[in-house]
PDB file of C-alpha atoms and ligand atoms in Angstrom:
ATOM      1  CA  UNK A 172     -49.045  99.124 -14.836  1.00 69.00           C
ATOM      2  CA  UNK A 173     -49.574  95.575 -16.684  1.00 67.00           C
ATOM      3  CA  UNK A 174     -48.426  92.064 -16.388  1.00 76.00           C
ATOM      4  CA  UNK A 175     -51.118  90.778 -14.881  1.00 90.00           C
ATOM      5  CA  UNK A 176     -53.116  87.748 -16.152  1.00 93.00           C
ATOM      6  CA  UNK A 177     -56.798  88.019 -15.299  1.00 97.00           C
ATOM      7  CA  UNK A 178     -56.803  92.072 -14.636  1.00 98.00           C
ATOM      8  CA  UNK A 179     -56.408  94.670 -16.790  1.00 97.00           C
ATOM      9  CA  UNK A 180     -55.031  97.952 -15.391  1.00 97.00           C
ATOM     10  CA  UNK A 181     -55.496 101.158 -16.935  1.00 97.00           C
ATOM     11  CA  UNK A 182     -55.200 104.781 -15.980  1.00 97.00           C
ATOM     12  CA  UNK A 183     -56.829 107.668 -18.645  1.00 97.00           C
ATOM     13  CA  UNK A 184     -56.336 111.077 -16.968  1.00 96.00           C
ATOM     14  CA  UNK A 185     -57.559 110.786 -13.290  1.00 98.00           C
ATOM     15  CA  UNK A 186     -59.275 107.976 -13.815  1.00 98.00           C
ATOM     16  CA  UNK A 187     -58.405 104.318 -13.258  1.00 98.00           C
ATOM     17  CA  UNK A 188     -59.696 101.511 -15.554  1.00 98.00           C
ATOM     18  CA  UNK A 189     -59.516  97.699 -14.028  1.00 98.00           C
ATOM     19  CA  UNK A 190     -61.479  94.826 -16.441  1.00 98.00           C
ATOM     20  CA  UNK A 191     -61.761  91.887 -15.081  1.00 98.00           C
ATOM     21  CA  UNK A 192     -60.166  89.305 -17.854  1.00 98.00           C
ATOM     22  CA  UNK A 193     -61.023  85.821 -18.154  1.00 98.00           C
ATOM     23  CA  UNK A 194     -63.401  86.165 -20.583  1.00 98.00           C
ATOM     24  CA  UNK A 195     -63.326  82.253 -21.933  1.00 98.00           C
ATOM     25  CA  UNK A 196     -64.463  81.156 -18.506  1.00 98.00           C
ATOM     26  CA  UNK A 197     -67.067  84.299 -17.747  1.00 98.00           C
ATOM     27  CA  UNK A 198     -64.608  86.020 -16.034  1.00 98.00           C
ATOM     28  CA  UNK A 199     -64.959  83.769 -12.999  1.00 98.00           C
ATOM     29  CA  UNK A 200     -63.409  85.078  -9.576  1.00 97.00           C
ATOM     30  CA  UNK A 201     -59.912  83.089  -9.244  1.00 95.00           C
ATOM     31  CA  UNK A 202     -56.895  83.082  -6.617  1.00 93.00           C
ATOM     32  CA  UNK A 203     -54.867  84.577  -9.610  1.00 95.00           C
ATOM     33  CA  UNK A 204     -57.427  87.002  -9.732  1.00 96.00           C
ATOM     34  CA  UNK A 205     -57.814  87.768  -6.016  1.00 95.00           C
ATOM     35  CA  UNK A 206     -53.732  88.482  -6.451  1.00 94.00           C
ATOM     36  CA  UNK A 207     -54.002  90.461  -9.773  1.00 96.00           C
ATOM     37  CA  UNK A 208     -57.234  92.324  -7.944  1.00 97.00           C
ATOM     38  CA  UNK A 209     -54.978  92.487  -5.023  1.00 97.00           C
ATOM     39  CA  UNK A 210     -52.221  94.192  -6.658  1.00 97.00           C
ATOM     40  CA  UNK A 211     -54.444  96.419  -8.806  1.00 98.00           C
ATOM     41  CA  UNK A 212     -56.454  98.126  -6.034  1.00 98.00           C
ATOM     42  CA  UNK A 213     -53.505  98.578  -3.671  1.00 97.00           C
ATOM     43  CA  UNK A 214     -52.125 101.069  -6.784  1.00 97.00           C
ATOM     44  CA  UNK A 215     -55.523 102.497  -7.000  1.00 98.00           C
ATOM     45  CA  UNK A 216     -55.529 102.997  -3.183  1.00 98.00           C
ATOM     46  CA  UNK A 217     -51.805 104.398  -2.909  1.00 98.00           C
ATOM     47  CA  UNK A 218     -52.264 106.892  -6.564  1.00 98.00           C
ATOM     48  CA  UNK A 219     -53.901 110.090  -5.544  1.00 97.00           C
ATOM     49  CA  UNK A 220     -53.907 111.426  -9.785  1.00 97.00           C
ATOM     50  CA  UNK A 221     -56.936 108.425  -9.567  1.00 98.00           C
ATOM     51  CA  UNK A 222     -59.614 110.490  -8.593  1.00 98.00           C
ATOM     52  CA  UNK A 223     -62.277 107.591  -9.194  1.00 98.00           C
ATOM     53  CA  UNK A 224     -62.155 104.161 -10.335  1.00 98.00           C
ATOM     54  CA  UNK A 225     -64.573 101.837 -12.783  1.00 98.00           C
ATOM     55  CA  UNK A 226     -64.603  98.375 -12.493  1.00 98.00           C
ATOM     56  CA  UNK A 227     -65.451  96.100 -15.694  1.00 98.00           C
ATOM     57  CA  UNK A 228     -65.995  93.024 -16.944  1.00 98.00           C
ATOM     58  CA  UNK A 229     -64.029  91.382 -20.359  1.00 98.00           C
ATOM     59  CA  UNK A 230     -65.961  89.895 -23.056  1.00 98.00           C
ATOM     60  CA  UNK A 231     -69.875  89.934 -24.181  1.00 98.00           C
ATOM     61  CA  UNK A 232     -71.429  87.355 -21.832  1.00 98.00           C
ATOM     62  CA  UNK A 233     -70.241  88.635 -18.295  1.00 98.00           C
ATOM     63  CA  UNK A 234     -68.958  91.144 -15.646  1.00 98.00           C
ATOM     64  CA  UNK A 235     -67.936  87.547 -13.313  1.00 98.00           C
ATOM     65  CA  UNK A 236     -70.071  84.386 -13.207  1.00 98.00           C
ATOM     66  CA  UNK A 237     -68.698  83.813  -9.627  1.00 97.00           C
ATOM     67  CA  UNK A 238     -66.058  81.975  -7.652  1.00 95.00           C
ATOM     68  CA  UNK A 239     -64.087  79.699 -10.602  1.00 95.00           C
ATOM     69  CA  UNK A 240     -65.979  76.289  -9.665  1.00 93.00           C
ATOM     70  CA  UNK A 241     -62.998  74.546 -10.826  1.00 92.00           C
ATOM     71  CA  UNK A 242     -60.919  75.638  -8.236  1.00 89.00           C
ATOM     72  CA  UNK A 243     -63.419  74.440  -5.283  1.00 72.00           C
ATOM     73  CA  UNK A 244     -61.820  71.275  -5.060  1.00 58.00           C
ATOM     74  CA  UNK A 245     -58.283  72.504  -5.107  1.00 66.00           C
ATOM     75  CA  UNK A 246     -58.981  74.858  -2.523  1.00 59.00           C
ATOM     76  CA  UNK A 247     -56.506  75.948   0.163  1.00 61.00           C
ATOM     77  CA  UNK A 248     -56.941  74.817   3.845  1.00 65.00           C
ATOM     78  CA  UNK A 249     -58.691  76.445   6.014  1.00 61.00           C
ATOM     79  CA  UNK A 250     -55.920  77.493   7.737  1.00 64.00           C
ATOM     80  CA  UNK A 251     -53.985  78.512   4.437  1.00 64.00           C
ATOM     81  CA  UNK A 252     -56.457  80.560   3.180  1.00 63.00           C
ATOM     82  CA  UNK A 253     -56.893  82.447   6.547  1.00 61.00           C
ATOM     83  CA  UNK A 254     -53.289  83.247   6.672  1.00 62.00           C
ATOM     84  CA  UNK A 255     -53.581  83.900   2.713  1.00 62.00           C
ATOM     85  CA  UNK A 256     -56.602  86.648   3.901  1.00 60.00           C
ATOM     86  CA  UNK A 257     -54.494  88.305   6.451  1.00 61.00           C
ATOM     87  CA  UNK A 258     -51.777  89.291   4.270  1.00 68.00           C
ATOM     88  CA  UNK A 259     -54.119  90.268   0.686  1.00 81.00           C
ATOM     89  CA  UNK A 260     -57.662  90.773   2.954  1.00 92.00           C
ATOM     90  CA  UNK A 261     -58.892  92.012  -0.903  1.00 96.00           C
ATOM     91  CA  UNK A 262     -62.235  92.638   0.864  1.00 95.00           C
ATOM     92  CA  UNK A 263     -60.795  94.743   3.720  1.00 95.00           C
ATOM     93  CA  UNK A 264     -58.894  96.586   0.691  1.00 97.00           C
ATOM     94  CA  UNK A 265     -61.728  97.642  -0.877  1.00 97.00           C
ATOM     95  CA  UNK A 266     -63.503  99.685   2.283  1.00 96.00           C
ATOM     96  CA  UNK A 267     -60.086 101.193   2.505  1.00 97.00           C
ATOM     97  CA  UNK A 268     -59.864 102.672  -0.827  1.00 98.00           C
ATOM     98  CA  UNK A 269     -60.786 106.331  -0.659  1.00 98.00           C
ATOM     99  CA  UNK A 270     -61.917 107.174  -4.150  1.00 98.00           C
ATOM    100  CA  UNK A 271     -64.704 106.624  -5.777  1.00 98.00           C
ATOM    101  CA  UNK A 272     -65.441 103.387  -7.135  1.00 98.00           C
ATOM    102  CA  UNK A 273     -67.778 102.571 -10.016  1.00 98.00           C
ATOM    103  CA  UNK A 274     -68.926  98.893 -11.340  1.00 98.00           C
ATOM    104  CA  UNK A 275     -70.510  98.659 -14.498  1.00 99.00           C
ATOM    105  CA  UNK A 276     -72.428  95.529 -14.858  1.00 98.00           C
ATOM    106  CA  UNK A 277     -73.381  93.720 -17.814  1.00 98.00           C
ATOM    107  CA  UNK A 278     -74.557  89.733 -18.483  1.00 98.00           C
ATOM    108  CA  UNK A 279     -73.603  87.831 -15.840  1.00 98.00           C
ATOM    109  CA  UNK A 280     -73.106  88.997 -11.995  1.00 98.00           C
ATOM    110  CA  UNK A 281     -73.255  86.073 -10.002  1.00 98.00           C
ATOM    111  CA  UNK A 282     -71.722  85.095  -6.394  1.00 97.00           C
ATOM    112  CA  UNK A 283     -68.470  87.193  -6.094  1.00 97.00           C
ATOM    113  CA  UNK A 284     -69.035  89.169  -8.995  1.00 98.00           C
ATOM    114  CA  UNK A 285     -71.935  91.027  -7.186  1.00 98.00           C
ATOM    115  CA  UNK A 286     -69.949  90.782  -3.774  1.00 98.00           C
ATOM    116  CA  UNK A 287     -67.346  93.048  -5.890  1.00 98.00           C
ATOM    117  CA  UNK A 288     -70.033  94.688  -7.413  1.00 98.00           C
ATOM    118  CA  UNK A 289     -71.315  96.008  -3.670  1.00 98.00           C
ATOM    119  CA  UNK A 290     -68.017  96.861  -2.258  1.00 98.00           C
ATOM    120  CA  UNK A 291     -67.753  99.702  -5.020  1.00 98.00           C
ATOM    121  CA  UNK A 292     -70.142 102.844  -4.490  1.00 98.00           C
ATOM    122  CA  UNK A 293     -71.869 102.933  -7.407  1.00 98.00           C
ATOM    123  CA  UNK A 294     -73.203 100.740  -9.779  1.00 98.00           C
ATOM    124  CA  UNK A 295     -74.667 100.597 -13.239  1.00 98.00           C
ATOM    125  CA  UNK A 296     -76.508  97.961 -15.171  1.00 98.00           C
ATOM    126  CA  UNK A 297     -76.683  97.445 -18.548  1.00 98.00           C
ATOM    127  CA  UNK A 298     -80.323  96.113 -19.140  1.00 98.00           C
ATOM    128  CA  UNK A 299     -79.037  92.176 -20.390  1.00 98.00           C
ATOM    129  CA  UNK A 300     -77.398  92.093 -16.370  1.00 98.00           C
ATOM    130  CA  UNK A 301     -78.788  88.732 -14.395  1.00 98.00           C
ATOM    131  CA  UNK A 302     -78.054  88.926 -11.221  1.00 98.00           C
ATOM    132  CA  UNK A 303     -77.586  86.306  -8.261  1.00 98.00           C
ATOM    133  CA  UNK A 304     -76.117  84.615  -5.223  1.00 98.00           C
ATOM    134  CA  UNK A 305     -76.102  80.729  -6.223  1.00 97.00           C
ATOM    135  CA  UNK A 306     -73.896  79.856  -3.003  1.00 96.00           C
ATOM    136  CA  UNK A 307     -76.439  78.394  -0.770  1.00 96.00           C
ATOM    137  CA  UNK A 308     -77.453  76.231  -3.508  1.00 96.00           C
ATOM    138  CA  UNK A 309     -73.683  74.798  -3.865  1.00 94.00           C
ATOM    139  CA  UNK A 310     -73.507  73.785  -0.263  1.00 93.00           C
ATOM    140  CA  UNK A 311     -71.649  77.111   0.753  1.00 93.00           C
ATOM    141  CA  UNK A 312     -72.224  80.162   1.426  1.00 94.00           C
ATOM    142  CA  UNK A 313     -70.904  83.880   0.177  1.00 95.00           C
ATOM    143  CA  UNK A 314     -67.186  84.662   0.984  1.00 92.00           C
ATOM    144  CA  UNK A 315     -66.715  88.052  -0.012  1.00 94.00           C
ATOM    145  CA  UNK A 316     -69.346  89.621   1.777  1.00 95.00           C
ATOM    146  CA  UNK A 317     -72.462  89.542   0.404  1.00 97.00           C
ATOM    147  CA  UNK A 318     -74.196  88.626   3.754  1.00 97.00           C
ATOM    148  CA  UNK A 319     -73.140  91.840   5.281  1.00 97.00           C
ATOM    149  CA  UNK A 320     -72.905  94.582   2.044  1.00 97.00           C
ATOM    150  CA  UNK A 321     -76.174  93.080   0.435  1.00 98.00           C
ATOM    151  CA  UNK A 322     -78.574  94.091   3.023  1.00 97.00           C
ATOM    152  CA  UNK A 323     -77.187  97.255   4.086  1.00 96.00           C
ATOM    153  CA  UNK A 324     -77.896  98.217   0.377  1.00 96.00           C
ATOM    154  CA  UNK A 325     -80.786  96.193  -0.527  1.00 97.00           C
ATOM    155  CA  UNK A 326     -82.738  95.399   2.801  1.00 96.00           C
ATOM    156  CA  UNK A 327     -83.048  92.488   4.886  1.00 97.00           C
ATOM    157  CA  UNK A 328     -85.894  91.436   3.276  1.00 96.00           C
ATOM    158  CA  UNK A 329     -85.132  91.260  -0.276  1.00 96.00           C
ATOM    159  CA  UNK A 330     -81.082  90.306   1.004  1.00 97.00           C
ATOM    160  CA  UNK A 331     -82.526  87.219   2.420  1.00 98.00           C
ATOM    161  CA  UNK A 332     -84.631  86.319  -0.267  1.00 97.00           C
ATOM    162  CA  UNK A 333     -81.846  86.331  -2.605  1.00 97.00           C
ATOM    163  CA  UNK A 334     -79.891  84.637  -0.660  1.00 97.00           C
ATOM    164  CA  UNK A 335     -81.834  81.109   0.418  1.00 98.00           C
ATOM    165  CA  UNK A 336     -83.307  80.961  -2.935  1.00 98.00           C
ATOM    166  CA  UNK A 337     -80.313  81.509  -5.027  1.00 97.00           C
ATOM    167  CA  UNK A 338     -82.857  83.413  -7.835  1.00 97.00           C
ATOM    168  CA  UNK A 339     -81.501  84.912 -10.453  1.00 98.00           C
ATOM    169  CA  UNK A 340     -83.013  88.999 -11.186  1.00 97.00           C
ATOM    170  CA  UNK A 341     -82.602  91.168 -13.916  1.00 98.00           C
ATOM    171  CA  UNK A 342     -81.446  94.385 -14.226  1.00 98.00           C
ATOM    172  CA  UNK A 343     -85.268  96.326 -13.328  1.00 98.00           C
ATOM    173  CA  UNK A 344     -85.347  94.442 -10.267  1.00 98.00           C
ATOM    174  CA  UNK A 345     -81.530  94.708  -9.375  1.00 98.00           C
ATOM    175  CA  UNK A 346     -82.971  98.836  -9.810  1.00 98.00           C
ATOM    176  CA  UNK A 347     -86.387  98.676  -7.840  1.00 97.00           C
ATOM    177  CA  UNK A 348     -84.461  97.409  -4.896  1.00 96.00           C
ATOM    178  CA  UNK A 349     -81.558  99.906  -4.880  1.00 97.00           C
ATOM    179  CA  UNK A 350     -78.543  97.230  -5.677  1.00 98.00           C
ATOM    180  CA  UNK A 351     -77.796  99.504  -9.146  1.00 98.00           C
ATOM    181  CA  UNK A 352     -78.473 103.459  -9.368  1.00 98.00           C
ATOM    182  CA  UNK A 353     -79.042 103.084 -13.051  1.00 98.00           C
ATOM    183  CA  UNK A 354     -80.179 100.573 -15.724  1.00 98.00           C
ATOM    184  CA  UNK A 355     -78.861 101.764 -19.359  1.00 98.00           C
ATOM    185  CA  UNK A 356     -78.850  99.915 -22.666  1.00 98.00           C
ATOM    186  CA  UNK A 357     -76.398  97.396 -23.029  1.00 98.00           C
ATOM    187  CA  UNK A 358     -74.449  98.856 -26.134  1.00 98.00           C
ATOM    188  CA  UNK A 359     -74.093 102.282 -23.599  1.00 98.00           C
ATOM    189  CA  UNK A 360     -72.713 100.980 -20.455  1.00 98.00           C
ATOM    190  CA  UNK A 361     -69.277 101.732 -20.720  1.00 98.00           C
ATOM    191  CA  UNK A 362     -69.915 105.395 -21.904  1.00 98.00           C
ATOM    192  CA  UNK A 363     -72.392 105.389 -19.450  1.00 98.00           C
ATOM    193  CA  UNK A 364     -69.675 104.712 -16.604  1.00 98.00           C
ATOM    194  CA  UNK A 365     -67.317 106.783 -18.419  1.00 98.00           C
ATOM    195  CA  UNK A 366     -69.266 110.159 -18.093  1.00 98.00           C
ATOM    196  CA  UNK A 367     -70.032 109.136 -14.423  1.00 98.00           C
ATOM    197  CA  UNK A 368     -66.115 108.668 -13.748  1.00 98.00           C
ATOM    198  CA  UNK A 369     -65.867 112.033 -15.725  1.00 98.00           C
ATOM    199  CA  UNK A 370     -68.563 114.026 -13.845  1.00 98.00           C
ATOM    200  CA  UNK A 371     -66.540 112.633 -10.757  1.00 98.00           C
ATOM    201  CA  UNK A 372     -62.926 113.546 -11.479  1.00 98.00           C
ATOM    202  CA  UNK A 373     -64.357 117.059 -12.656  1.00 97.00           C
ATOM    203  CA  UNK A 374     -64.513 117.587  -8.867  1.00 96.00           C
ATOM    204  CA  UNK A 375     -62.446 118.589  -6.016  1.00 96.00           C
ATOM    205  CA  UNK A 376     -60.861 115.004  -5.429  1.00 97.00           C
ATOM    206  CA  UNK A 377     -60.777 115.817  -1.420  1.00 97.00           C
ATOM    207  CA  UNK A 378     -64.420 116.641  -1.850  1.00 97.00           C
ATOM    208  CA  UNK A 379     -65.178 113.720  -3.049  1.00 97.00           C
ATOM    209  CA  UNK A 380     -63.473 111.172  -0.978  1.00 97.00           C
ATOM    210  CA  UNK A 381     -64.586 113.194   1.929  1.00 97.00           C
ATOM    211  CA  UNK A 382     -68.304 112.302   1.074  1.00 98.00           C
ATOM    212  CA  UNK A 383     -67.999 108.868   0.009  1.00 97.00           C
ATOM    213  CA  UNK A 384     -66.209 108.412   3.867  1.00 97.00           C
ATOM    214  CA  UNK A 385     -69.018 110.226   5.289  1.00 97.00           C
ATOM    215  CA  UNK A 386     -71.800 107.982   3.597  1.00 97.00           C
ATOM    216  CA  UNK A 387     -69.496 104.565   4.163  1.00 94.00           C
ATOM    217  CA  UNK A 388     -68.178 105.177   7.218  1.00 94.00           C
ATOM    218  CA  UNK A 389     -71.726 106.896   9.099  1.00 96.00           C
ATOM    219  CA  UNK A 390     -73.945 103.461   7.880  1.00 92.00           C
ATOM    220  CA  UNK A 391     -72.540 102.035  11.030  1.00 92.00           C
ATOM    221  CA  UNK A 392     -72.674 104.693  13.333  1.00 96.00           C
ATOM    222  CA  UNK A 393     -76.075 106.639  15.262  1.00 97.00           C
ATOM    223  CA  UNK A 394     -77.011 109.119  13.708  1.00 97.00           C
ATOM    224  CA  UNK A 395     -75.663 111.671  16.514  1.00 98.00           C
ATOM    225  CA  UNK A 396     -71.731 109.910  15.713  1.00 98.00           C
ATOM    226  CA  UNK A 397     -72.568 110.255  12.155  1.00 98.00           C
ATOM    227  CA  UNK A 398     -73.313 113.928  12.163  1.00 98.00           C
ATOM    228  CA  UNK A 399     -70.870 114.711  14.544  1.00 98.00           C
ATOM    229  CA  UNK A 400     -68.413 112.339  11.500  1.00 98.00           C
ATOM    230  CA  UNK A 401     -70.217 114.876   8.337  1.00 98.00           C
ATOM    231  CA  UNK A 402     -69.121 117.686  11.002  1.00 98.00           C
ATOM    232  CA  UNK A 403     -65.411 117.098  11.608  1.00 97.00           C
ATOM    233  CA  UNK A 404     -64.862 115.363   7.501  1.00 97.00           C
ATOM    234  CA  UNK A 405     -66.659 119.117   6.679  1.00 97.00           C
ATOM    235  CA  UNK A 406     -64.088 121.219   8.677  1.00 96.00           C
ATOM    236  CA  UNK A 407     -61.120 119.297   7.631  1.00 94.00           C
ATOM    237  CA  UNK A 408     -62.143 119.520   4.225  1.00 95.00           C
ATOM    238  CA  UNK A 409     -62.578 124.026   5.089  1.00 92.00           C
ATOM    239  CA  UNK A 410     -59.307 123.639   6.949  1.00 91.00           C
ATOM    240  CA  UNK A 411     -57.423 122.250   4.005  1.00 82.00           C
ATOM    241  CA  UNK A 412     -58.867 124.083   1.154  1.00 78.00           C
ATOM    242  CA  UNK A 413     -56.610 127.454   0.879  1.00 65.00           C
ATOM    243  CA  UNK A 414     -53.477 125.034   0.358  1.00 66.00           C
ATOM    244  CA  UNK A 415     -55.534 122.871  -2.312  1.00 64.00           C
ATOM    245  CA  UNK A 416     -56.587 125.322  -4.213  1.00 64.00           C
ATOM    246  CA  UNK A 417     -52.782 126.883  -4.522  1.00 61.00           C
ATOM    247  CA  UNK A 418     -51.489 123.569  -5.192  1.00 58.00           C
ATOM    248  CA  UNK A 419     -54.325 123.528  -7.914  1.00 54.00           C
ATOM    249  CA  UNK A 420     -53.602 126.884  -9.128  1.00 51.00           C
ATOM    250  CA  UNK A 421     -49.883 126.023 -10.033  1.00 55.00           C
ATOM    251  CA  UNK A 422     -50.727 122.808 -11.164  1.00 53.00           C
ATOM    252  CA  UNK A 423     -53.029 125.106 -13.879  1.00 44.00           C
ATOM    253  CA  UNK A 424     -50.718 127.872 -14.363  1.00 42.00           C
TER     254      UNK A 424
HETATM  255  N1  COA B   8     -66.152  79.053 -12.719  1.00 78.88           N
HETATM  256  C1  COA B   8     -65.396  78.538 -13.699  1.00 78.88           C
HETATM  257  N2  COA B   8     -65.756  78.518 -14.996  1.00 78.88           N
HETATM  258  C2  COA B   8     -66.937  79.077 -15.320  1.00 78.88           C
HETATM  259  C3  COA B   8     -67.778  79.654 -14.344  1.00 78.88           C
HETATM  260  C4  COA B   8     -67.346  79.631 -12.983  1.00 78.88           C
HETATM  261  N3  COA B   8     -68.063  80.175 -12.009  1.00 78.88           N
HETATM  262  N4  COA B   8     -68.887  80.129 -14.945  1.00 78.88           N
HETATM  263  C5  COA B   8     -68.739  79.855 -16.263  1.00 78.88           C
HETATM  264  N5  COA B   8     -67.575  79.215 -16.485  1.00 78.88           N
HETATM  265  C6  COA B   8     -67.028  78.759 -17.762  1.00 78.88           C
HETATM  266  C7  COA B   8     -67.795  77.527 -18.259  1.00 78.88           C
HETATM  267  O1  COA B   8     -67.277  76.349 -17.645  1.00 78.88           O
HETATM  268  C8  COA B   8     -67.523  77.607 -19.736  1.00 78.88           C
HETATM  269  O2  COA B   8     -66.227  77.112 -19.984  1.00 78.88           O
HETATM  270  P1  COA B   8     -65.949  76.162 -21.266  1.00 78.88           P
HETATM  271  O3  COA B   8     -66.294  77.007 -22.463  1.00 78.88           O
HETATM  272  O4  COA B   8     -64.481  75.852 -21.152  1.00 78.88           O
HETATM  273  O5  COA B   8     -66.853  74.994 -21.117  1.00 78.88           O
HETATM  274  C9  COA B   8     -67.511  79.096 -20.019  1.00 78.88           C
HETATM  275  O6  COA B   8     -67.280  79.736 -18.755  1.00 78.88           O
HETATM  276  C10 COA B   8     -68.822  79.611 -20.574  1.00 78.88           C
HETATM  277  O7  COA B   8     -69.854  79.220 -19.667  1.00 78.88           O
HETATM  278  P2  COA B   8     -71.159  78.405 -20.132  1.00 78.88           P
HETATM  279  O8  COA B   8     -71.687  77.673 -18.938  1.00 78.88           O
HETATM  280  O9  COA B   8     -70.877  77.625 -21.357  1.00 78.88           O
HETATM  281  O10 COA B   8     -72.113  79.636 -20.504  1.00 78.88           O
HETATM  282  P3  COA B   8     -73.689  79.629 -20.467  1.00 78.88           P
HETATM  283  O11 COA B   8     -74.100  80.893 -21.116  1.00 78.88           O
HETATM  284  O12 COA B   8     -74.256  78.358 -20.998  1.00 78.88           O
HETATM  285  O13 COA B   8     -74.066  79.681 -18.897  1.00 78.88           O
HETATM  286  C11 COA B   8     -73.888  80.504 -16.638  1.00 78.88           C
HETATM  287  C12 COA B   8     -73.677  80.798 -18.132  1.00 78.88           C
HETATM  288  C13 COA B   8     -73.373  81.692 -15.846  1.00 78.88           C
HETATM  289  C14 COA B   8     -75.393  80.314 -16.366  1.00 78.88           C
HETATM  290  C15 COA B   8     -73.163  79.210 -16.255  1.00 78.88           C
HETATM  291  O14 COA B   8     -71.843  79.296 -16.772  1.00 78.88           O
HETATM  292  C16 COA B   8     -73.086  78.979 -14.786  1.00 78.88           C
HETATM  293  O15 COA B   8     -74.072  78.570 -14.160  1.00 78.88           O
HETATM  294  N6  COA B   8     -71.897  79.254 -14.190  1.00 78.88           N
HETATM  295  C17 COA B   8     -71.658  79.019 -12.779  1.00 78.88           C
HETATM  296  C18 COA B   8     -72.254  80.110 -11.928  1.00 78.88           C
HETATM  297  C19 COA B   8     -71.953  79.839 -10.486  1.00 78.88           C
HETATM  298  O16 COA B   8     -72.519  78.950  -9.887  1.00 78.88           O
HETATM  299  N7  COA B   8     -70.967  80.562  -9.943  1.00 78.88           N
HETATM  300  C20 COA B   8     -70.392  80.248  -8.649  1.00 78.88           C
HETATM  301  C21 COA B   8     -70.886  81.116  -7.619  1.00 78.88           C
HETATM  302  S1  COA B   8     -70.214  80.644  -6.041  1.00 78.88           S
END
């Protein structure tokens, strides 16, 4: 899959590759790249080889430096960009994307580039990440979700904090507070992600999705709907198995 101009697309056995590519302007989050992102994460969604997905940025400096500040002014209407958000809702894509998805983060992760960054399930920092939410500061305030993901994974607290103050934190403190799983040395983060993605695909792929919709989809239930949820994603997952494991048996034979 190519032809886009700010994503690039790539698929090694079961797992998908998608870099963010602008690297000359810090890979900043366009409306080109909301439609290449668009585009790239439906085929994710709709390709069940993928068994997990890492998301990356282009270039030395950053995984995104934000929203692209030069399109503020030529924004869409209100109205425009609400009709633009009910036909590619990128956000709503992303909770409905059942595999996997890993973000490794290095330089730069500011405004949407964390919001992306917390709609995937895992994350890894290399240790040169800075992190932040400058939006307040610019008069506005996050789009892609960061007032909602950020303090279901970080606290309300800390989610707050980051928010009205628009600090910037490194990697150890995006780590202390949960935001990334892992902190690794800049020069490993890809390989890093890679054997993550690897460990991941080496699994039943049902498996898999079946726990990540357990953990995403229970945060907003009780905890009695949520068990009840790990109970009936469990016995669908028993129910299926003899036919998987055939299909998987041909597949090696
Ligand atoms: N939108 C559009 N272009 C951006 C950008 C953004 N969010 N962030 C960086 N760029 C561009 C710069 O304009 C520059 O382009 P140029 O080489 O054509 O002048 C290029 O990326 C490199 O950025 P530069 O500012 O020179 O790098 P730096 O290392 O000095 O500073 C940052 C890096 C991230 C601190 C700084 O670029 C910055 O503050 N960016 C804006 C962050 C932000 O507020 N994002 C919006 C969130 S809503």
């Amino acid at each position: 899959m190519d032809g886009f101009d700010t994503v690039i697309y790539e698929k090694k056995g079961h797992v998908a590759h998608v870099t963010l590519n602008r690297p000359h302007a810090l890979n900043a989050y366009s409306v080109k790249m909301r439609d290449d992102l668009f585009e790239v994460m439906s085929a994710v969604r709709a390709d069940d080889e993928v068994r997990v997905a890492v998301l990356k940025g282009a270039g030395e400096k950053a995984f995104c430096a934000g929203a692209d500040l030069t399109e503020f002014l030529t924004a869409p209407s209100v109205v425009r960009a609400r009709r633009i958000r009910g036909v590619r809702d990128l956000w709503g894509l992303f909770l409905k994307v059942p595999q996997p998805l890993i973000a490794a983060l290095h330089g730069y992760v500011l405004g949407s580039g964390l919001e992306i960054a917390l709609f995937c399930d895992l994350r890894i920092a290399a240790d040169d990440a800075v992190f932040g939410l400058p939006e307040v500061g610019l008069g506005i305030i996050p789009g892609a979700g960061a007032t909602q993901t950020l303090p279901r994974v970080a606290g309300l607290p800390r989610c707050l904090d980051m928010l009205l103050t628009g600090r910037r934190f490194n990697a150890e403190e995006a780590y202390r507070y949960g935001i990334v799983s892992r902190v690794v040395p800049r020069e490993r983060l890809f390989a890093a992600a890679d054997e993550m993605a690897r460990q991941i695909s080496g699994h039943d792929p049902a498996a898999a999705r079946k726990a990540k919709q357990a953990v995403a989809r229970g945060l907003d239930m009780s905890l009695e709907q949520g068990l009840e949820l790990e109970r009936n994603l469990a016995a669908s997952l028993m129910k299926n198995r003899p036919a998987r494991s055939k299909k998987t048996n041909k597949q090696m034979s």
